[in-house]
Amino acid sequence: MSYFNLAIDGPAGAGKSTIAKRIAKKLGFVYVDTGAMYRAMALYFLRNNISSSDSEGIEKACGKVDVTIEYKNGEQLVILNGENVNGLIRTEEVGNMASTSSVNKSVRNKLVELQQTLAKKENVVMDGRDIGTFVLPNADLKIYLTASSHVRARRRWLELQSKGIAADQEEIEQDIIDRDNRDMNREFAPLRQAEDAIYLDSSDLSIDEVIGKIISLYENVNK
Ligand code: DC
């Protein structure tokens, strides 16, 4: 039996995870957040003082780290060496470490294998940077979801505000631009739109509008 694979790639803050999660729920698919896996690895490197430029140290650590995912009430849990780290990986520090450490081939090889295995046994909505280009090149539907860096910074700033966390919008935007540059210009499996991916700019669209567009694309593919 073959399963439907929906790939959503795009830069940081484009709304991929919110949208992918809701689409998965609507379609009864499993949502696979690949960024969370890179974040779990990043947490391990931070905890063990392994620098993202220390490729030997990273490679050695990859042999020791066990990253798996489990689902509880429909939510993806990332398990790092037996510990559920979901509550610890959403910080800017971990996000930046995930972006810098994920340039290492040893990190990518390890996680790509896990992602491909998941997509073989379930209908999935998988989001990340290299899903349509590298992880699932034969995905049934590929979306490249983006928004201007200004809009993405604004959304992040509003999210932090709602949690009572003070932040500077310009600093957030600079951080986003730096992260885009790293993710798009790394040597191995960089972020780019797959040739057969559908480009969606969410700058002027609501979450519901983006979801509506993707669902109708899905219905067309699945006719
Ligand atoms: O989507 P996110 O912000 O949680 O991802 C964190 C970092 O992980 C991102 O900046 C780059 C890396 N990443 C990756 O290289 N490939 C993926 N498929 C997903 C994330």
PDB file of N, CA, C and O and ligand atoms in Angstrom, residues 9 12-13 16 33-36 38-39 90 95 98-99 102 108 115 127-131 135 179 183 186 189, ligand 1:
ATOM      1  N   ASP A   9       7.662  22.896   2.542  1.00  0.00           N
ATOM      2  CA  ASP A   9       8.956  23.498   2.867  1.00  0.00           C
ATOM      3  C   ASP A   9       8.833  25.007   2.875  1.00  0.00           C
ATOM      4  O   ASP A   9       7.901  25.579   2.287  1.00  0.00           O
ATOM      5  N   ALA A  12      12.048  29.955   7.952  1.00  0.00           N
ATOM      6  CA  ALA A  12      11.597  30.076   9.345  1.00  0.00           C
ATOM      7  C   ALA A  12      10.485  31.110   9.461  1.00  0.00           C
ATOM      8  O   ALA A  12      10.562  32.185   8.862  1.00  0.00           O
ATOM      9  N   GLY A  13       9.459  30.761  10.198  1.00  0.00           N
ATOM     10  CA  GLY A  13       8.408  31.727  10.502  1.00  0.00           C
ATOM     11  C   GLY A  13       7.368  31.917   9.415  1.00  0.00           C
ATOM     12  O   GLY A  13       6.550  32.844   9.482  1.00  0.00           O
ATOM     13  N   LYS A  16       4.616  27.325   8.603  1.00  0.00           N
ATOM     14  CA  LYS A  16       4.550  25.920   8.168  1.00  0.00           C
ATOM     15  C   LYS A  16       3.941  25.007   9.220  1.00  0.00           C
ATOM     16  O   LYS A  16       3.051  24.224   8.922  1.00  0.00           O
ATOM     17  N   ASP A  33       6.949  16.986  12.115  1.00  0.00           N
ATOM     18  CA  ASP A  33       7.672  18.255  12.238  1.00  0.00           C
ATOM     19  C   ASP A  33       9.163  17.940  12.253  1.00  0.00           C
ATOM     20  O   ASP A  33       9.717  17.546  13.284  1.00  0.00           O
ATOM     21  N   THR A  34       9.816  18.090  11.093  1.00  0.00           N
ATOM     22  CA  THR A  34      11.230  17.689  11.026  1.00  0.00           C
ATOM     23  C   THR A  34      12.135  18.699  11.739  1.00  0.00           C
ATOM     24  O   THR A  34      13.194  18.341  12.242  1.00  0.00           O
ATOM     25  N   GLY A  35      11.698  19.962  11.793  1.00  0.00           N
ATOM     26  CA  GLY A  35      12.482  20.979  12.501  1.00  0.00           C
ATOM     27  C   GLY A  35      12.667  20.584  13.959  1.00  0.00           C
ATOM     28  O   GLY A  35      13.740  20.801  14.548  1.00  0.00           O
ATOM     29  N   ALA A  36      11.634  19.972  14.543  1.00  0.00           N
ATOM     30  CA  ALA A  36      11.715  19.570  15.958  1.00  0.00           C
ATOM     31  C   ALA A  36      12.812  18.527  16.157  1.00  0.00           C
ATOM     32  O   ALA A  36      13.462  18.481  17.205  1.00  0.00           O
ATOM     33  N   TYR A  38      15.646  18.356  14.341  1.00  0.00           N
ATOM     34  CA  TYR A  38      16.922  19.088  14.317  1.00  0.00           C
ATOM     35  C   TYR A  38      17.105  19.879  15.618  1.00  0.00           C
ATOM     36  O   TYR A  38      18.220  20.050  16.111  1.00  0.00           O
ATOM     37  N   ARG A  39      15.999  20.345  16.159  1.00  0.00           N
ATOM     38  CA  ARG A  39      16.072  21.082  17.432  1.00  0.00           C
ATOM     39  C   ARG A  39      16.485  20.155  18.577  1.00  0.00           C
ATOM     40  O   ARG A  39      17.237  20.554  19.467  1.00  0.00           O
ATOM     41  N   ARG A  90      11.905  25.037  21.880  1.00  0.00           N
ATOM     42  CA  ARG A  90      11.318  26.155  21.125  1.00  0.00           C
ATOM     43  C   ARG A  90      12.003  27.487  21.349  1.00  0.00           C
ATOM     44  O   ARG A  90      11.467  28.530  20.996  1.00  0.00           O
ATOM     45  N   GLY A  95      16.826  27.095  18.300  1.00  0.00           N
ATOM     46  CA  GLY A  95      16.522  27.282  16.869  1.00  0.00           C
ATOM     47  C   GLY A  95      17.774  27.658  16.083  1.00  0.00           C
ATOM     48  O   GLY A  95      18.031  27.125  15.005  1.00  0.00           O
ATOM     49  N   ALA A  98      20.035  24.724  15.897  1.00  0.00           N
ATOM     50  CA  ALA A  98      19.510  23.746  14.930  1.00  0.00           C
ATOM     51  C   ALA A  98      19.907  24.185  13.519  1.00  0.00           C
ATOM     52  O   ALA A  98      20.314  23.369  12.690  1.00  0.00           O
ATOM     53  N   SER A  99      19.810  25.484  13.263  1.00  0.00           N
ATOM     54  CA  SER A  99      20.142  25.984  11.933  1.00  0.00           C
ATOM     55  C   SER A  99      21.635  25.810  11.644  1.00  0.00           C
ATOM     56  O   SER A  99      22.011  25.393  10.546  1.00  0.00           O
ATOM     57  N   SER A 102      22.662  21.865  11.659  1.00  0.00           N
ATOM     58  CA  SER A 102      22.051  21.026  10.622  1.00  0.00           C
ATOM     59  C   SER A 102      22.801  21.078   9.290  1.00  0.00           C
ATOM     60  O   SER A 102      22.454  20.363   8.363  1.00  0.00           O
ATOM     61  N   ARG A 108      22.178  15.377   9.248  1.00  0.00           N
ATOM     62  CA  ARG A 108      21.102  15.236   8.250  1.00  0.00           C
ATOM     63  C   ARG A 108      20.858  13.765   7.908  1.00  0.00           C
ATOM     64  O   ARG A 108      19.716  13.319   7.847  1.00  0.00           O
ATOM     65  N   GLN A 115      12.877  10.248   8.919  1.00  0.00           N
ATOM     66  CA  GLN A 115      11.758  10.904   8.225  1.00  0.00           C
ATOM     67  C   GLN A 115      11.230  10.043   7.080  1.00  0.00           C
ATOM     68  O   GLN A 115      10.015   9.888   6.902  1.00  0.00           O
ATOM     69  N   ASP A 127       6.751  18.814   7.352  1.00  0.00           N
ATOM     70  CA  ASP A 127       7.280  20.141   7.040  1.00  0.00           C
ATOM     71  C   ASP A 127       8.749  20.258   7.404  1.00  0.00           C
ATOM     72  O   ASP A 127       9.260  19.534   8.262  1.00  0.00           O
ATOM     73  N   GLY A 128       9.457  21.145   6.671  1.00  0.00           N
ATOM     74  CA  GLY A 128      10.886  21.311   6.907  1.00  0.00           C
ATOM     75  C   GLY A 128      11.495  22.260   5.897  1.00  0.00           C
ATOM     76  O   GLY A 128      10.885  23.272   5.511  1.00  0.00           O
ATOM     77  N   ARG A 129      12.729  21.928   5.486  1.00  0.00           N
ATOM     78  CA  ARG A 129      13.450  22.779   4.530  1.00  0.00           C
ATOM     79  C   ARG A 129      13.760  22.030   3.235  1.00  0.00           C
ATOM     80  O   ARG A 129      13.892  22.628   2.183  1.00  0.00           O
ATOM     81  N   ASP A 130      13.936  20.711   3.373  1.00  0.00           N
ATOM     82  CA  ASP A 130      14.433  19.903   2.251  1.00  0.00           C
ATOM     83  C   ASP A 130      13.510  18.719   1.975  1.00  0.00           C
ATOM     84  O   ASP A 130      13.949  17.709   1.441  1.00  0.00           O
ATOM     85  N   ILE A 131      12.263  18.822   2.366  1.00  0.00           N
ATOM     86  CA  ILE A 131      11.378  17.652   2.245  1.00  0.00           C
ATOM     87  C   ILE A 131      11.078  17.360   0.771  1.00  0.00           C
ATOM     88  O   ILE A 131      11.271  16.244   0.305  1.00  0.00           O
ATOM     89  N   VAL A 135      14.214  14.794   1.005  1.00  0.00           N
ATOM     90  CA  VAL A 135      13.704  13.700   1.856  1.00  0.00           C
ATOM     91  C   VAL A 135      12.651  12.875   1.116  1.00  0.00           C
ATOM     92  O   VAL A 135      12.709  11.653   1.084  1.00  0.00           O
ATOM     93  N   ARG A 179      19.036  33.431   9.477  1.00  0.00           N
ATOM     94  CA  ARG A 179      18.667  32.007   9.442  1.00  0.00           C
ATOM     95  C   ARG A 179      18.348  31.586   7.996  1.00  0.00           C
ATOM     96  O   ARG A 179      18.775  30.535   7.541  1.00  0.00           O
ATOM     97  N   ASP A 183      20.182  28.617   5.992  1.00  0.00           N
ATOM     98  CA  ASP A 183      19.408  27.459   5.521  1.00  0.00           C
ATOM     99  C   ASP A 183      19.434  27.344   3.988  1.00  0.00           C
ATOM    100  O   ASP A 183      19.392  26.258   3.431  1.00  0.00           O
ATOM    101  N   ARG A 186      23.558  26.550   2.618  1.00  0.00           N
ATOM    102  CA  ARG A 186      24.418  25.445   3.054  1.00  0.00           C
ATOM    103  C   ARG A 186      24.652  24.511   1.867  1.00  0.00           C
ATOM    104  O   ARG A 186      23.859  24.474   0.912  1.00  0.00           O
ATOM    105  N   ALA A 189      21.735  19.718   0.915  1.00  0.00           N
ATOM    106  CA  ALA A 189      20.275  19.822   1.063  1.00  0.00           C
ATOM    107  C   ALA A 189      19.822  21.199   1.568  1.00  0.00           C
ATOM    108  O   ALA A 189      19.158  21.319   2.592  1.00  0.00           O
TER     109      ALA A 189
HETATM  110  O1   DC B   1      11.480  24.717  11.283  1.00  0.00           O
HETATM  111  P1   DC B   1      12.336  25.017  12.511  1.00  0.00           P
HETATM  112  O2   DC B   1      12.517  26.475  12.779  1.00  0.00           O
HETATM  113  O3   DC B   1      11.884  24.273  13.723  1.00  0.00           O
HETATM  114  O4   DC B   1      13.789  24.429  12.140  1.00  0.00           O
HETATM  115  C1   DC B   1      14.935  24.708  12.906  1.00  0.00           C
HETATM  116  C2   DC B   1      16.179  24.567  12.038  1.00  0.00           C
HETATM  117  O5   DC B   1      16.375  23.197  11.703  1.00  0.00           O
HETATM  118  C3   DC B   1      16.158  25.293  10.708  1.00  0.00           C
HETATM  119  O6   DC B   1      16.617  26.622  10.819  1.00  0.00           O
HETATM  120  C4   DC B   1      17.056  24.468   9.830  1.00  0.00           C
HETATM  121  C5   DC B   1      16.942  23.085  10.390  1.00  0.00           C
HETATM  122  N1   DC B   1      16.065  22.226   9.568  1.00  0.00           N
HETATM  123  C6   DC B   1      16.642  21.638   8.470  1.00  0.00           C
HETATM  124  O7   DC B   1      17.809  21.889   8.192  1.00  0.00           O
HETATM  125  N2   DC B   1      15.911  20.780   7.705  1.00  0.00           N
HETATM  126  C7   DC B   1      14.637  20.514   8.005  1.00  0.00           C
HETATM  127  N3   DC B   1      13.958  19.637   7.239  1.00  0.00           N
HETATM  128  C8   DC B   1      14.006  21.124   9.110  1.00  0.00           C
HETATM  129  C9   DC B   1      14.762  22.003   9.880  1.00  0.00           C
END
